[in-house]
C-alpha atoms as a printed R data frame, in Angstrom:
    type eleno elety resid chain resno       x      y      z
1   ATOM     1    CA   UNK     A     1   0.063 -0.218 -0.009
2   ATOM     2    CA   UNK     A     2   1.207  3.483 -0.983
3   ATOM     3    CA   UNK     A     3   2.073  6.721  1.879
4   ATOM     4    CA   UNK     A     4  -0.919  8.279 -0.661
5   ATOM     5    CA   UNK     A     5  -3.479  5.128  0.022
6   ATOM     6    CA   UNK     A     6  -2.415  5.460  3.808
7   ATOM     7    CA   UNK     A     7  -3.667  8.412  3.809
8   ATOM     8    CA   UNK     A     8  -6.815  8.348  2.356
9   ATOM     9    CA   UNK     A     9  -7.893  5.206  3.800
10  ATOM    10    CA   UNK     A    10  -6.606  7.625  7.773
11  ATOM    11    CA   UNK     A    11  -9.374 10.318  6.246
12  ATOM    12    CA   UNK     A    12 -11.428  8.015  5.474
13  ATOM    13    CA   UNK     A    13 -12.019  6.573  9.107
14  ATOM    14    CA   UNK     A    14 -11.657 10.151 10.132
15  ATOM    15    CA   UNK     A    15 -14.623 11.314  8.417
16  ATOM    16    CA   UNK     A    16 -16.499  8.389  9.488
17  ATOM    17    CA   UNK     A    17 -15.806  9.117 13.529
18  ATOM    18    CA   UNK     A    18 -16.647 12.553 13.297
19  ATOM    19    CA   UNK     A    19 -19.959 11.884 11.468
20  ATOM    20    CA   UNK     A    20 -20.573  8.974 14.406
21  ATOM    21    CA   UNK     A    21 -19.725 11.899 16.904
22  ATOM    22    CA   UNK     A    22 -22.151 14.302 15.033
23  ATOM    23    CA   UNK     A    23 -24.909 11.486 14.858
24  ATOM    24    CA   UNK     A    24 -24.215 10.854 18.181
25  ATOM    25    CA   UNK     A    25 -24.154 14.610 19.790
26  ATOM    26    CA   UNK     A    26 -27.496 15.076 18.123
27  ATOM    27    CA   UNK     A    27 -29.340 12.119 19.890
28  ATOM    28    CA   UNK     A    28 -28.074 13.554 23.303
29  ATOM    29    CA   UNK     A    29 -29.414 17.005 22.440
30  ATOM    30    CA   UNK     A    30 -32.696 15.697 21.804
31  ATOM    31    CA   UNK     A    31 -32.726 13.420 25.356
32  ATOM    32    CA   UNK     A    32 -30.614 16.263 27.861
33  ATOM    33    CA   UNK     A    33 -33.065 18.558 28.818
34  ATOM    34    CA   UNK     A    34 -32.629 22.279 27.926
35  ATOM    35    CA   UNK     A    35 -31.603 24.994 30.237
36  ATOM    36    CA   UNK     A    36 -33.555 27.757 30.664
37  ATOM    37    CA   UNK     A    37 -31.820 30.995 29.075
38  ATOM    38    CA   UNK     A    38 -32.781 32.802 32.093
39  ATOM    39    CA   UNK     A    39 -34.022 31.808 35.738
40  ATOM    40    CA   UNK     A    40 -35.883 33.615 38.869
41  ATOM    41    CA   UNK     A    41 -34.594 34.265 42.248
42  ATOM    42    CA   UNK     A    42 -37.631 32.937 44.395
43  ATOM    43    CA   UNK     A    43 -36.941 32.866 48.111
44  ATOM    44    CA   UNK     A    44 -38.808 30.998 50.907
45  ATOM    45    CA   UNK     A    45 -39.788 32.807 53.866
46  ATOM    46    CA   UNK     A    46 -40.798 30.767 57.197
47  ATOM    47    CA   UNK     A    47 -42.064 31.810 60.576
48  ATOM    48    CA   UNK     A    48 -41.066 28.622 62.248
49  ATOM    49    CA   UNK     A    49 -39.602 25.901 60.361
50  ATOM    50    CA   UNK     A    50 -41.264 22.630 60.286
51  ATOM    51    CA   UNK     A    51 -41.130 19.357 58.415
52  ATOM    52    CA   UNK     A    52 -43.752 19.911 55.887
53  ATOM    53    CA   UNK     A    53 -41.834 23.446 54.963
54  ATOM    54    CA   UNK     A    54 -38.767 21.665 54.004
55  ATOM    55    CA   UNK     A    55 -40.860 19.423 52.049
56  ATOM    56    CA   UNK     A    56 -43.064 22.207 50.264
57  ATOM    57    CA   UNK     A    57 -39.679 23.799 49.441
58  ATOM    58    CA   UNK     A    58 -37.697 20.290 47.888
59  ATOM    59    CA   UNK     A    59 -41.128 19.817 46.100
60  ATOM    60    CA   UNK     A    60 -41.104 23.035 44.308
61  ATOM    61    CA   UNK     A    61 -37.306 23.058 43.385
62  ATOM    62    CA   UNK     A    62 -38.492 20.229 41.368
63  ATOM    63    CA   UNK     A    63 -40.785 21.417 39.456
64  ATOM    64    CA   UNK     A    64 -39.691 25.499 38.457
65  ATOM    65    CA   UNK     A    65 -37.495 24.706 35.949
66  ATOM    66    CA   UNK     A    66 -37.585 28.645 35.704
67  ATOM    67    CA   UNK     A    67 -36.184 29.064 39.336
68  ATOM    68    CA   UNK     A    68 -33.230 28.855 40.322
69  ATOM    69    CA   UNK     A    69 -32.486 26.530 43.387
70  ATOM    70    CA   UNK     A    70 -35.058 28.094 45.593
71  ATOM    71    CA   UNK     A    71 -33.193 30.096 48.917
72  ATOM    72    CA   UNK     A    72 -34.733 29.110 52.292
73  ATOM    73    CA   UNK     A    73 -35.001 31.351 55.156
74  ATOM    74    CA   UNK     A    74 -35.892 30.682 58.737
75  ATOM    75    CA   UNK     A    75 -37.802 33.384 61.134
76  ATOM    76    CA   UNK     A    76 -37.643 30.907 64.224
77  ATOM    77    CA   UNK     A    77 -40.765 32.938 65.731
78  ATOM    78    CA   UNK     A    78 -38.273 35.444 65.921
79  ATOM    79    CA   UNK     A    79 -39.336 39.401 65.054
80  ATOM    80    CA   UNK     A    80 -35.772 40.416 65.459
81  ATOM    81    CA   UNK     A    81 -34.564 37.223 62.608
82  ATOM    82    CA   UNK     A    82 -37.456 38.315 60.290
83  ATOM    83    CA   UNK     A    83 -36.271 42.464 60.372
84  ATOM    84    CA   UNK     A    84 -33.064 40.909 59.162
85  ATOM    85    CA   UNK     A    85 -34.091 38.462 56.636
86  ATOM    86    CA   UNK     A    86 -36.731 42.307 55.482
87  ATOM    87    CA   UNK     A    87 -33.702 43.914 55.129
88  ATOM    88    CA   UNK     A    88 -31.332 41.016 53.336
89  ATOM    89    CA   UNK     A    89 -34.321 40.786 50.779
90  ATOM    90    CA   UNK     A    90 -34.595 44.630 50.057
91  ATOM    91    CA   UNK     A    91 -30.779 44.605 49.319
92  ATOM    92    CA   UNK     A    92 -31.440 42.080 47.342
93  ATOM    93    CA   UNK     A    93 -34.275 43.232 45.697
94  ATOM    94    CA   UNK     A    94 -32.206 47.059 45.071
95  ATOM    95    CA   UNK     A    95 -28.857 44.626 43.172
96  ATOM    96    CA   UNK     A    96 -31.860 42.931 41.424
97  ATOM    97    CA   UNK     A    97 -31.309 39.640 42.475
98  ATOM    98    CA   UNK     A    98 -35.385 38.789 43.451
99  ATOM    99    CA   UNK     A    99 -38.233 38.030 41.507
100 ATOM   100    CA   UNK     A   100 -40.539 36.151 43.996
101 ATOM   101    CA   UNK     A   101 -41.243 35.397 47.777
102 ATOM   102    CA   UNK     A   102 -43.091 32.816 48.913
103 ATOM   103    CA   UNK     A   103 -44.424 33.263 52.639
104 ATOM   104    CA   UNK     A   104 -45.412 30.469 55.124
105 ATOM   105    CA   UNK     A   105 -47.992 31.811 58.038
106 ATOM   106    CA   UNK     A   106 -49.334 35.027 58.795
107 ATOM   107    CA   UNK     A   107 -46.281 36.910 60.257
108 ATOM   108    CA   UNK     A   108 -43.559 36.311 58.401
109 ATOM   109    CA   UNK     A   109 -45.946 37.673 55.339
110 ATOM   110    CA   UNK     A   110 -46.714 40.744 57.149
111 ATOM   111    CA   UNK     A   111 -42.887 41.649 58.019
112 ATOM   112    CA   UNK     A   112 -41.653 41.084 54.670
113 ATOM   113    CA   UNK     A   113 -45.102 42.525 53.163
114 ATOM   114    CA   UNK     A   114 -44.297 45.941 54.716
115 ATOM   115    CA   UNK     A   115 -40.482 46.016 53.577
116 ATOM   116    CA   UNK     A   116 -41.294 45.060 49.825
117 ATOM   117    CA   UNK     A   117 -43.658 46.914 48.334
118 ATOM   118    CA   UNK     A   118 -42.788 45.840 44.673
119 ATOM   119    CA   UNK     A   119 -41.867 41.919 44.642
120 ATOM   120    CA   UNK     A   120 -44.722 39.332 44.914
121 ATOM   121    CA   UNK     A   121 -45.692 37.188 47.348
122 ATOM   122    CA   UNK     A   122 -46.923 33.866 47.413
123 ATOM   123    CA   UNK     A   123 -48.812 33.849 50.877
124 ATOM   124    CA   UNK     A   124 -49.651 30.005 51.425
125 ATOM   125    CA   UNK     A   125 -49.769 26.828 53.557
126 ATOM   126    CA   UNK     A   126 -53.572 26.988 54.090
127 ATOM   127    CA   UNK     A   127 -54.096 29.446 56.809
128 ATOM   128    CA   UNK     A   128 -57.117 32.407 56.166
129 ATOM   129    CA   UNK     A   129 -56.939 35.287 54.527
130 ATOM   130    CA   UNK     A   130 -55.022 37.897 55.365
131 ATOM   131    CA   UNK     A   131 -57.795 40.681 55.241
132 ATOM   132    CA   UNK     A   132 -56.174 43.903 55.792
133 ATOM   133    CA   UNK     A   133 -56.293 46.450 53.349
134 ATOM   134    CA   UNK     A   134 -52.436 47.609 52.797
135 ATOM   135    CA   UNK     A   135 -51.486 44.140 52.268
136 ATOM   136    CA   UNK     A   136 -53.841 43.171 49.220
137 ATOM   137    CA   UNK     A   137 -52.097 44.948 45.642
138 ATOM   138    CA   UNK     A   138 -48.593 42.653 47.082
139 ATOM   139    CA   UNK     A   139 -49.955 39.436 48.698
140 ATOM   140    CA   UNK     A   140 -51.741 36.488 46.858
141 ATOM   141    CA   UNK     A   141 -53.107 34.029 48.888
142 ATOM   142    CA   UNK     A   142 -52.532 30.456 47.154
143 ATOM   143    CA   UNK     A   143 -54.629 28.251 49.409
144 ATOM   144    CA   UNK     A   144 -57.284 29.196 51.622
145 ATOM   145    CA   UNK     A   145 -58.961 26.571 54.131
146 ATOM   146    CA   UNK     A   146 -60.750 23.727 52.858
147 ATOM   147    CA   UNK     A   147 -64.626 24.583 52.517
148 ATOM   148    CA   UNK     A   148 -67.281 23.714 54.541
149 ATOM   149    CA   UNK     A   149 -68.073 21.162 51.963
150 ATOM   150    CA   UNK     A   150 -64.977 19.395 51.514
151 ATOM   151    CA   UNK     A   151 -65.358 19.119 55.345
152 ATOM   152    CA   UNK     A   152 -68.609 17.625 55.305
153 ATOM   153    CA   UNK     A   153 -67.436 15.036 52.683
154 ATOM   154    CA   UNK     A   154 -64.093 14.214 54.364
155 ATOM   155    CA   UNK     A   155 -65.710 13.400 57.376
156 ATOM   156    CA   UNK     A   156 -68.652 11.431 55.968
157 ATOM   157    CA   UNK     A   157 -66.067  9.391 53.917
158 ATOM   158    CA   UNK     A   158 -64.226  8.854 56.885
159 ATOM   159    CA   UNK     A   159 -67.369  7.959 59.162
160 ATOM   160    CA   UNK     A   160 -69.825  6.647 56.268
161 ATOM   161    CA   UNK     A   161 -72.725  5.913 59.036
162 ATOM   162    CA   UNK     A   162 -73.120  9.488 59.934
163 ATOM   163    CA   UNK     A   163 -75.997 11.256 59.454
164 ATOM   164    CA   UNK     A   164 -76.024 14.333 62.046
165 ATOM   165    CA   UNK     A   165 -73.543 17.034 62.258
166 ATOM   166    CA   UNK     A   166 -72.783 19.850 65.003
167 ATOM   167    CA   UNK     A   167 -70.488 22.618 64.737
168 ATOM   168    CA   UNK     A   168 -69.718 24.212 68.305
169 ATOM   169    CA   UNK     A   169 -68.204 28.090 67.778
170 ATOM   170    CA   UNK     A   170 -68.944 31.931 68.122
171 ATOM   171    CA   UNK     A   171 -72.246 32.757 66.270
172 ATOM   172    CA   UNK     A   172 -69.622 35.088 64.516
173 ATOM   173    CA   UNK     A   173 -67.314 32.401 63.490
174 ATOM   174    CA   UNK     A   174 -70.108 30.009 62.540
175 ATOM   175    CA   UNK     A   175 -72.347 33.097 60.376
176 ATOM   176    CA   UNK     A   176 -69.323 33.516 58.238
177 ATOM   177    CA   UNK     A   177 -69.874 30.165 57.234
178 ATOM   178    CA   UNK     A   178 -73.596 29.597 57.516
179 ATOM   179    CA   UNK     A   179 -74.790 29.470 53.528
180 ATOM   180    CA   UNK     A   180 -71.980 26.937 52.391
181 ATOM   181    CA   UNK     A   181 -72.553 24.712 55.108
182 ATOM   182    CA   UNK     A   182 -76.167 24.539 54.627
183 ATOM   183    CA   UNK     A   183 -76.097 24.077 50.725
184 ATOM   184    CA   UNK     A   184 -73.451 21.452 51.006
185 ATOM   185    CA   UNK     A   185 -75.079 19.962 54.131
186 ATOM   186    CA   UNK     A   186 -78.446 19.597 52.181
187 ATOM   187    CA   UNK     A   187 -76.449 18.199 48.807
188 ATOM   188    CA   UNK     A   188 -74.378 15.165 51.282
189 ATOM   189    CA   UNK     A   189 -78.119 14.596 52.434
190 ATOM   190    CA   UNK     A   190 -76.656 15.602 56.580
191 ATOM   191    CA   UNK     A   191 -78.339 17.291 58.819
192 ATOM   192    CA   UNK     A   192 -76.296 19.809 60.592
193 ATOM   193    CA   UNK     A   193 -77.222 22.370 63.870
194 ATOM   194    CA   UNK     A   194 -75.103 25.124 64.931
195 ATOM   195    CA   UNK     A   195 -74.693 25.183 68.558
196 ATOM   196    CA   UNK     A   196 -73.512 28.460 69.554
197 ATOM   197    CA   UNK     A   197 -71.018 29.436 72.930
198 ATOM   198    CA   UNK     A   198 -70.064 33.312 74.069
199 ATOM   199    CA   UNK     A   199 -67.202 32.784 76.387
200 ATOM   200    CA   UNK     A   200 -64.880 29.628 77.176
201 ATOM   201    CA   UNK     A   201 -66.991 28.282 79.975
202 ATOM   202    CA   UNK     A   202 -70.048 28.202 77.534
203 ATOM   203    CA   UNK     A   203 -68.110 25.264 75.934
204 ATOM   204    CA   UNK     A   204 -69.158 22.611 78.410
205 ATOM   205    CA   UNK     A   205 -72.789 22.548 78.389
206 ATOM   206    CA   UNK     A   206 -72.538 23.577 74.578
207 ATOM   207    CA   UNK     A   207 -70.862 20.346 73.825
208 ATOM   208    CA   UNK     A   208 -72.945 18.186 76.246
209 ATOM   209    CA   UNK     A   209 -75.762 19.138 74.500
210 ATOM   210    CA   UNK     A   210 -73.881 18.521 71.364
211 ATOM   211    CA   UNK     A   211 -72.704 15.261 71.961
212 ATOM   212    CA   UNK     A   212 -76.222 13.798 73.044
213 ATOM   213    CA   UNK     A   213 -77.952 15.123 69.864
214 ATOM   214    CA   UNK     A   214 -75.276 14.761 66.904
215 ATOM   215    CA   UNK     A   215 -73.692 11.899 65.298
216 ATOM   216    CA   UNK     A   216 -70.127 14.074 64.803
217 ATOM   217    CA   UNK     A   217 -68.381 16.922 65.204
218 ATOM   218    CA   UNK     A   218 -66.488 19.567 63.417
219 ATOM   219    CA   UNK     A   219 -64.528 22.497 65.182
220 ATOM   220    CA   UNK     A   220 -63.218 25.440 62.785
221 ATOM   221    CA   UNK     A   221 -60.871 27.982 64.331
222 ATOM   222    CA   UNK     A   222 -62.063 29.561 67.218
223 ATOM   223    CA   UNK     A   223 -60.179 30.870 70.325
224 ATOM   224    CA   UNK     A   224 -63.541 31.175 72.369
225 ATOM   225    CA   UNK     A   225 -64.322 27.524 71.720
226 ATOM   226    CA   UNK     A   226 -61.193 25.461 71.296
227 ATOM   227    CA   UNK     A   227 -58.211 27.447 73.619
228 ATOM   228    CA   UNK     A   228 -56.065 25.830 76.543
229 ATOM   229    CA   UNK     A   229 -58.865 25.964 78.523
230 ATOM   230    CA   UNK     A   230 -61.598 24.284 76.440
231 ATOM   231    CA   UNK     A   231 -59.344 21.796 74.505
232 ATOM   232    CA   UNK     A   232 -58.565 19.413 77.003
233 ATOM   233    CA   UNK     A   233 -62.191 18.964 77.870
234 ATOM   234    CA   UNK     A   234 -63.393 18.608 74.808
235 ATOM   235    CA   UNK     A   235 -61.118 15.740 74.338
236 ATOM   236    CA   UNK     A   236 -61.908 14.059 77.663
237 ATOM   237    CA   UNK     A   237 -65.669 14.398 76.024
238 ATOM   238    CA   UNK     A   238 -65.400 13.624 72.710
239 ATOM   239    CA   UNK     A   239 -63.268 10.189 72.959
240 ATOM   240    CA   UNK     A   240 -65.331  9.288 75.988
241 ATOM   241    CA   UNK     A   241 -68.563  9.066 74.022
242 ATOM   242    CA   UNK     A   242 -66.805  7.715 70.645
243 ATOM   243    CA   UNK     A   243 -67.296 10.962 68.517
244 ATOM   244    CA   UNK     A   244 -65.680 11.448 65.178
245 ATOM   245    CA   UNK     A   245 -64.287 14.759 65.365
246 ATOM   246    CA   UNK     A   246 -62.411 17.083 62.456
247 ATOM   247    CA   UNK     A   247 -60.505 19.871 63.425
248 ATOM   248    CA   UNK     A   248 -57.945 22.654 61.996
249 ATOM   249    CA   UNK     A   249 -55.051 21.874 62.965
250 ATOM   250    CA   UNK     A   250 -52.376 18.215 62.881
251 ATOM   251    CA   UNK     A   251 -51.444 19.703 66.033
252 ATOM   252    CA   UNK     A   252 -54.635 19.049 67.905
253 ATOM   253    CA   UNK     A   253 -54.956 15.640 65.486
254 ATOM   254    CA   UNK     A   254 -51.503 14.986 67.457
255 ATOM   255    CA   UNK     A   255 -53.163 15.802 70.994
256 ATOM   256    CA   UNK     A   256 -56.350 13.377 70.585
257 ATOM   257    CA   UNK     A   257 -58.928 14.682 67.874
258 ATOM   258    CA   UNK     A   258 -59.427 12.175 65.211
259 ATOM   259    CA   UNK     A   259 -58.726 14.016 61.788
260 ATOM   260    CA   UNK     A   260 -58.201 17.161 60.717
261 ATOM   261    CA   UNK     A   261 -57.584 18.206 56.453
262 ATOM   262    CA   UNK     A   262 -54.317 20.280 56.576
263 ATOM   263    CA   UNK     A   263 -51.968 21.247 53.082
264 ATOM   264    CA   UNK     A   264 -50.389 18.545 51.190
265 ATOM   265    CA   UNK     A   265 -47.088 20.470 51.494
266 ATOM   266    CA   UNK     A   266 -45.356 18.202 48.531
267 ATOM   267    CA   UNK     A   267 -48.760 18.203 46.359
268 ATOM   268    CA   UNK     A   268 -48.831 22.381 47.220
269 ATOM   269    CA   UNK     A   269 -44.789 22.225 46.115
270 ATOM   270    CA   UNK     A   270 -45.786 20.434 42.999
271 ATOM   271    CA   UNK     A   271 -47.768 22.737 41.930
272 ATOM   272    CA   UNK     A   272 -46.556 25.743 43.532
273 ATOM   273    CA   UNK     A   273 -43.336 25.066 41.060
274 ATOM   274    CA   UNK     A   274 -45.834 25.524 38.037
275 ATOM   275    CA   UNK     A   275 -48.191 27.952 39.340
276 ATOM   276    CA   UNK     A   276 -44.621 30.152 39.377
277 ATOM   277    CA   UNK     A   277 -43.434 28.645 36.307
278 ATOM   278    CA   UNK     A   278 -46.723 30.321 34.328
279 ATOM   279    CA   UNK     A   279 -46.748 33.543 36.308
280 ATOM   280    CA   UNK     A   280 -43.032 34.218 35.512
281 ATOM   281    CA   UNK     A   281 -44.190 33.582 32.180
282 ATOM   282    CA   UNK     A   282 -47.685 35.807 31.987
283 ATOM   283    CA   UNK     A   283 -47.767 37.901 34.995
284 ATOM   284    CA   UNK     A   284 -51.176 36.372 36.247
285 ATOM   285    CA   UNK     A   285 -50.959 35.346 39.704
286 ATOM   286    CA   UNK     A   286 -52.437 31.739 40.239
287 ATOM   287    CA   UNK     A   287 -55.248 30.653 41.608
288 ATOM   288    CA   UNK     A   288 -55.399 27.365 43.924
289 ATOM   289    CA   UNK     A   289 -57.991 27.766 46.355
290 ATOM   290    CA   UNK     A   290 -60.357 25.188 44.384
291 ATOM   291    CA   UNK     A   291 -58.125 22.672 44.406
292 ATOM   292    CA   UNK     A   292 -59.266 20.022 47.004
293 ATOM   293    CA   UNK     A   293 -55.944 17.513 45.401
294 ATOM   294    CA   UNK     A   294 -53.997 19.731 47.855
295 ATOM   295    CA   UNK     A   295 -55.412 18.707 51.061
296 ATOM   296    CA   UNK     A   296 -54.683 15.838 52.978
297 ATOM   297    CA   UNK     A   297 -56.601 14.081 55.235
298 ATOM   298    CA   UNK     A   298 -54.584 13.621 58.744
299 ATOM   299    CA   UNK     A   299 -55.775 10.816 60.956
300 ATOM   300    CA   UNK     A   300 -54.776  9.893 64.686
301 ATOM   301    CA   UNK     A   301 -54.922  6.145 64.589
302 ATOM   302    CA   UNK     A   302 -55.238  5.414 67.952
303 ATOM   303    CA   UNK     A   303 -58.726  7.408 68.281
304 ATOM   304    CA   UNK     A   304 -59.547  5.997 65.256
305 ATOM   305    CA   UNK     A   305 -59.237  2.563 66.943
306 ATOM   306    CA   UNK     A   306 -61.161  3.753 69.637
307 ATOM   307    CA   UNK     A   307 -64.130  5.265 67.609
308 ATOM   308    CA   UNK     A   308 -66.573  2.644 66.014
309 ATOM   309    CA   UNK     A   309 -68.236  4.716 63.357
310 ATOM   310    CA   UNK     A   310 -64.914  5.570 62.125
311 ATOM   311    CA   UNK     A   311 -64.535  3.106 59.367
312 ATOM   312    CA   UNK     A   312 -64.095  4.466 56.436
313 ATOM   313    CA   UNK     A   313 -61.104  6.167 54.496
314 ATOM   314    CA   UNK     A   314 -60.503  9.552 52.356
315 ATOM   315    CA   UNK     A   315 -62.588 10.896 49.831
316 ATOM   316    CA   UNK     A   316 -61.234 10.560 46.765
317 ATOM   317    CA   UNK     A   317 -58.108 12.608 45.480
318 ATOM   318    CA   UNK     A   318 -57.020 12.878 48.752
319 ATOM   319    CA   UNK     A   319 -54.887 11.500 50.652
320 ATOM   320    CA   UNK     A   320 -54.958  9.713 54.353
321 ATOM   321    CA   UNK     A   321 -51.982 10.144 56.406
322 ATOM   322    CA   UNK     A   322 -52.179  8.071 59.842
323 ATOM   323    CA   UNK     A   323 -50.581  9.952 63.062
């Protein structure tokens, strides 16, 4: 073989190798995700660090491709630390390194909203709306508490044989949910009754009457009806009488209440990540308020075993978590 033949063979092999290399690179380019050319600076400010907050942050990181890794800041329940965080975020805003803030809990929301007037603030974890007018323009409440209908559905699913459900709270609190509760009960074929209390020492009498007349009880957020002075009595009497109870707090479930509808942090983080992407692209604030799949049904296992009527499960689309 001549030197020219050897040279031609080497060029032919090199050409085939280059074609193979470019073909492989083209295939990889199709398979690998395309990194966004721009990423948002997103911060989570938590009032008090809890496991569900970390779960939400991890899920948010996984489902928001336009977000840089989300930064987590913990107030630790301290006003002083909250002020430091507010100052740091204001400085980031000045430097153009802040696009959006997610606040968990009212204290964090109020403090951050006072300092950051032009930065979108998404307030979440399922607590009631902040009603102060001065926060309306900057704060978007993503998840409102579960509706009366969802609460009744959850209690009915967990205790399928109940027919009569009582609500114990102040008249002011119950009047706020009266109409949707009456309509939901009619749709679900349930009878309901409201038991009004004006002061904490009205609770024992109202509770005894409700237990005699009702199959199950729902306790809404009401500081007169459920507080440090009344909660032990409510727990004792409902457990003794094997009455299914539904509350708004996971801590009350840990103390012995049967069940609570609370936000599922993993699902919220997933949907929040996608909602933030949409917001960054369109400027339209998301609305997750009418999504029952964002909630989970926490159930106290010991209380369930002592409550004969609690033979069911969670409603369709809602995860049941045993504690």
